[in-house]
Short mmCIF file of C-alpha atoms in Angstrom, two decimals:
data_model
loop_
_atom_site.label_atom_id
_atom_site.label_comp_id
_atom_site.label_asym_id
_atom_site.label_seq_id
_atom_site.Cartn_x
_atom_site.Cartn_y
_atom_site.Cartn_z
CA UNK A 1 7.11 0.47 1.12
CA UNK A 2 6.62 3.91 2.73
CA UNK A 3 3.76 6.23 1.78
CA UNK A 4 4.94 8.92 -0.63
CA UNK A 5 2.56 11.86 -1.04
CA UNK A 6 3.84 14.28 -3.71
CA UNK A 7 2.85 17.88 -3.05
CA UNK A 8 1.24 18.18 -6.47
CA UNK A 9 -1.43 15.68 -5.38
CA UNK A 10 -2.80 18.13 -2.83
CA UNK A 11 -6.36 19.40 -3.27
CA UNK A 12 -4.86 22.89 -3.10
CA UNK A 13 -3.39 22.40 -6.57
CA UNK A 14 -6.09 20.95 -8.86
CA UNK A 15 -4.95 19.73 -12.25
CA UNK A 16 -6.04 21.22 -15.54
CA UNK A 17 -9.28 20.02 -17.13
CA UNK A 18 -7.70 17.91 -19.87
CA UNK A 19 -5.40 16.13 -17.41
CA UNK A 20 -8.29 15.44 -15.02
CA UNK A 21 -10.33 14.01 -17.90
CA UNK A 22 -7.55 11.66 -18.96
CA UNK A 23 -6.87 10.44 -15.44
CA UNK A 24 -10.60 10.02 -14.78
CA UNK A 25 -11.02 7.98 -17.96
CA UNK A 26 -8.13 5.73 -16.94
CA UNK A 27 -9.56 5.23 -13.48
CA UNK A 28 -13.01 4.53 -14.92
CA UNK A 29 -11.60 1.66 -17.00
CA UNK A 30 -9.70 0.32 -14.00
CA UNK A 31 -12.70 0.55 -11.67
CA UNK A 32 -15.01 -1.12 -14.19
CA UNK A 33 -12.49 -3.93 -14.66
CA UNK A 34 -12.14 -4.37 -10.89
CA UNK A 35 -15.93 -4.00 -10.41
CA UNK A 36 -15.38 -1.19 -7.91
CA UNK A 37 -18.59 0.56 -8.97
CA UNK A 38 -20.53 -2.69 -8.58
CA UNK A 39 -19.07 -3.09 -5.08
CA UNK A 40 -20.29 0.38 -4.04
CA UNK A 41 -23.76 -0.42 -5.39
CA UNK A 42 -23.83 -3.79 -3.61
CA UNK A 43 -22.95 -2.27 -0.23
CA UNK A 44 -25.53 0.51 -0.62
CA UNK A 45 -28.33 -1.90 -1.57
CA UNK A 46 -27.45 -4.14 1.34
CA UNK A 47 -27.96 -1.21 3.74
CA UNK A 48 -30.62 0.67 1.78
CA UNK A 49 -33.25 0.71 4.56
CA UNK A 50 -31.01 2.82 6.80
CA UNK A 51 -29.98 5.35 4.16
CA UNK A 52 -31.40 8.53 2.65
CA UNK A 53 -29.03 11.30 1.52
CA UNK A 54 -25.34 10.58 0.97
CA UNK A 55 -22.10 12.37 0.12
CA UNK A 56 -19.71 11.04 -2.54
CA UNK A 57 -16.22 12.43 -1.97
CA UNK A 58 -13.93 12.25 -4.98
CA UNK A 59 -16.74 12.31 -7.55
CA UNK A 60 -14.44 13.76 -10.26
CA UNK A 61 -16.11 13.44 -13.67
CA UNK A 62 -19.22 11.72 -12.31
CA UNK A 63 -18.68 8.15 -13.52
CA UNK A 64 -19.46 6.49 -10.18
CA UNK A 65 -22.45 8.76 -9.57
CA UNK A 66 -23.85 8.00 -13.01
CA UNK A 67 -23.37 4.26 -12.43
CA UNK A 68 -25.21 4.38 -9.08
CA UNK A 69 -28.00 6.52 -10.52
CA UNK A 70 -28.54 3.98 -13.31
CA UNK A 71 -29.59 1.38 -10.71
CA UNK A 72 -33.41 1.71 -10.33
CA UNK A 73 -33.39 0.65 -6.65
CA UNK A 74 -30.74 3.19 -5.66
CA UNK A 75 -32.26 5.91 -7.81
CA UNK A 76 -35.63 5.46 -6.07
CA UNK A 77 -34.42 5.11 -2.48
CA UNK A 78 -31.46 7.44 -2.04
CA UNK A 79 -30.00 10.76 -3.14
CA UNK A 80 -26.27 11.45 -3.44
CA UNK A 81 -24.43 14.77 -3.46
CA UNK A 82 -21.14 14.78 -5.36
CA UNK A 83 -18.15 16.60 -3.87
CA UNK A 84 -14.88 17.52 -5.56
CA UNK A 85 -12.53 20.43 -6.18
CA UNK A 86 -13.72 20.71 -9.78
CA UNK A 87 -16.98 22.13 -11.23
CA UNK A 88 -20.01 19.91 -11.72
CA UNK A 89 -19.31 17.48 -14.60
CA UNK A 90 -21.82 16.88 -17.37
CA UNK A 91 -21.95 13.18 -16.51
CA UNK A 92 -23.21 13.80 -12.96
CA UNK A 93 -26.94 12.88 -12.67
CA UNK A 94 -29.10 15.98 -13.10
CA UNK A 95 -31.41 15.34 -10.09
CA UNK A 96 -28.45 15.00 -7.71
CA UNK A 97 -26.63 17.97 -6.21
CA UNK A 98 -22.96 18.87 -6.62
CA UNK A 99 -20.61 20.75 -4.28
CA UNK A 100 -17.30 22.21 -5.44
CA UNK A 101 -14.87 22.89 -2.62
CA UNK A 102 -11.96 21.76 -0.49
CA UNK A 103 -12.65 18.83 1.78
CA UNK A 104 -10.76 20.18 4.80
CA UNK A 105 -12.88 23.34 4.66
CA UNK A 106 -16.22 21.55 4.20
CA UNK A 107 -18.63 21.91 7.14
CA UNK A 108 -21.80 20.20 5.87
CA UNK A 109 -21.14 16.68 7.16
CA UNK A 110 -24.29 16.58 9.32
CA UNK A 111 -26.55 16.60 6.26
CA UNK A 112 -25.72 13.03 5.22
CA UNK A 113 -26.70 9.57 6.45
CA UNK A 114 -23.85 7.87 4.55
CA UNK A 115 -20.48 8.82 3.08
CA UNK A 116 -18.80 7.31 0.01
CA UNK A 117 -15.12 7.90 -0.77
CA UNK A 118 -13.46 6.82 -4.01
CA UNK A 119 -9.71 7.22 -4.47
CA UNK A 120 -9.15 10.59 -2.79
CA UNK A 121 -7.91 10.08 0.80
CA UNK A 122 -4.50 8.92 -0.46
CA UNK A 123 -3.76 12.56 -1.32
CA UNK A 124 -3.79 13.58 2.38
CA UNK A 125 -1.11 13.23 5.04
CA UNK A 126 -1.84 11.68 8.42
CA UNK A 127 -2.62 14.98 10.13
CA UNK A 128 -5.19 15.89 7.47
CA UNK A 129 -6.68 12.39 7.62
CA UNK A 130 -7.07 12.80 11.37
CA UNK A 131 -9.01 16.03 10.79
CA UNK A 132 -11.22 14.30 8.21
CA UNK A 133 -11.77 11.44 10.65
CA UNK A 134 -12.87 13.89 13.32
CA UNK A 135 -15.43 15.35 10.92
CA UNK A 136 -16.72 11.87 10.12
CA UNK A 137 -16.94 10.97 13.80
CA UNK A 138 -18.97 14.09 14.58
CA UNK A 139 -21.29 13.63 11.60
CA UNK A 140 -24.63 11.81 11.62
CA UNK A 141 -23.55 9.25 9.04
CA UNK A 142 -24.25 5.63 9.89
CA UNK A 143 -22.33 4.11 6.96
CA UNK A 144 -18.87 4.81 5.53
CA UNK A 145 -17.82 3.10 2.28
CA UNK A 146 -14.27 3.71 1.04
CA UNK A 147 -12.15 2.48 -1.85
CA UNK A 148 -8.50 3.62 -1.88
CA UNK A 149 -5.28 2.52 -3.61
CA UNK A 150 -3.44 -0.37 -1.98
CA UNK A 151 0.25 0.42 -1.60
CA UNK A 152 2.73 -2.33 -2.50
CA UNK A 153 5.43 -3.12 -5.04
CA UNK A 154 3.21 -5.88 -6.40
CA UNK A 155 0.35 -3.47 -7.09
CA UNK A 156 2.77 -1.06 -8.76
CA UNK A 157 3.66 -3.95 -11.06
CA UNK A 158 -0.04 -4.53 -11.71
CA UNK A 159 -0.40 -0.91 -12.78
CA UNK A 160 2.46 -1.36 -15.23
CA UNK A 161 0.59 -4.36 -16.63
CA UNK A 162 -2.65 -2.34 -16.91
CA UNK A 163 -0.69 0.29 -18.81
CA UNK A 164 0.69 -2.29 -21.23
CA UNK A 165 -2.73 -3.79 -22.02
CA UNK A 166 -4.32 -0.37 -22.52
CA UNK A 167 -6.44 0.07 -19.40
CA UNK A 168 -4.28 3.10 -18.61
CA UNK A 169 -3.83 5.33 -21.65
CA UNK A 170 -3.37 8.91 -20.47
CA UNK A 171 -1.86 9.34 -17.00
CA UNK A 172 0.12 6.30 -15.91
CA UNK A 173 2.68 8.36 -13.89
CA UNK A 174 0.07 10.01 -11.66
CA UNK A 175 -1.94 6.82 -11.09
CA UNK A 176 1.32 5.07 -10.21
CA UNK A 177 2.01 7.84 -7.66
CA UNK A 178 -1.48 7.23 -6.27
CA UNK A 179 -0.60 3.63 -5.49
CA UNK A 180 2.65 4.70 -3.80
CA UNK A 181 0.56 7.08 -1.63
CA UNK A 182 -2.04 4.41 -0.82
CA UNK A 183 -2.61 2.35 2.30
CA UNK A 184 -1.56 -1.01 3.70
CA UNK A 185 -3.22 -3.07 6.41
CA UNK A 186 -5.16 -0.94 8.91
CA UNK A 187 -3.30 2.31 8.21
CA UNK A 188 -6.36 4.13 6.92
CA UNK A 189 -8.55 2.95 9.81
CA UNK A 190 -5.96 4.18 12.28
CA UNK A 191 -5.42 7.48 10.46
CA UNK A 192 -9.16 8.23 10.52
CA UNK A 193 -9.30 7.01 14.15
CA UNK A 194 -12.22 4.68 13.45
CA UNK A 195 -11.00 2.02 15.87
CA UNK A 196 -13.50 2.65 18.64
CA UNK A 197 -16.78 1.24 19.90
CA UNK A 198 -18.89 3.35 17.52
CA UNK A 199 -18.03 1.41 14.40
CA UNK A 200 -18.22 -2.12 13.06
CA UNK A 201 -15.44 -2.26 10.47
CA UNK A 202 -14.90 -4.58 7.53
CA UNK A 203 -11.65 -4.32 5.58
CA UNK A 204 -10.74 -6.20 2.43
CA UNK A 205 -7.80 -6.03 0.06
CA UNK A 206 -8.67 -7.64 -3.27
CA UNK A 207 -6.00 -9.18 -5.44
CA UNK A 208 -5.98 -6.02 -7.57
CA UNK A 209 -4.97 -2.49 -6.63
CA UNK A 210 -7.76 -1.32 -4.28
CA UNK A 211 -8.29 -1.55 -0.55
CA UNK A 212 -11.97 -1.51 0.47
CA UNK A 213 -13.35 -0.41 3.81
CA UNK A 214 -16.91 -0.52 5.14
CA UNK A 215 -17.68 1.00 8.54
CA UNK A 216 -21.15 0.86 10.15
CA UNK A 217 -21.97 2.96 13.17
CA UNK A 218 -23.68 1.12 16.02
#
């Protein structure tokens, strides 16, 4: 199954507010069911002593940020800046900063000790992913935590099932396209050029539709 990246998924063409809200609500239900938010929190707490200020790429309507902020340990020990192409959402925690912009034009990577990415890299082609990887490599971040769609016919079938049981209510076509643009095996690691001596990499592909990557810099 080849990666298919429709042009309308590009960050250069953000969707309207109502469509973003519907898609975000669908993804929130999926991520809560798959415990994606819990996984991010678990990884952060496991590495909390090495972290301070982080960047969450793909923060959208703030659901993941709000979930992390609700954890008293994370709220006390770290600060997270949300980053997306859309304005700051009302659900984003008030004490935490927000940056609206385009990822390929962002030049503030050196400010953060860790980087979180939630379902956004699938929208980029390999050349753009290489550029993002170069920015990550040159940053001061010691931890990279990524959740992205896992691309397969089986996971497309899972999405259809989620749609039938009501987990997806608003934007099944676009979320289905996200899976078709997702990653298999070590594709994302290779695209970001993380396979070098700087990083200790852990990659998992749960039974459901996400692929999860944790990279720690030596």
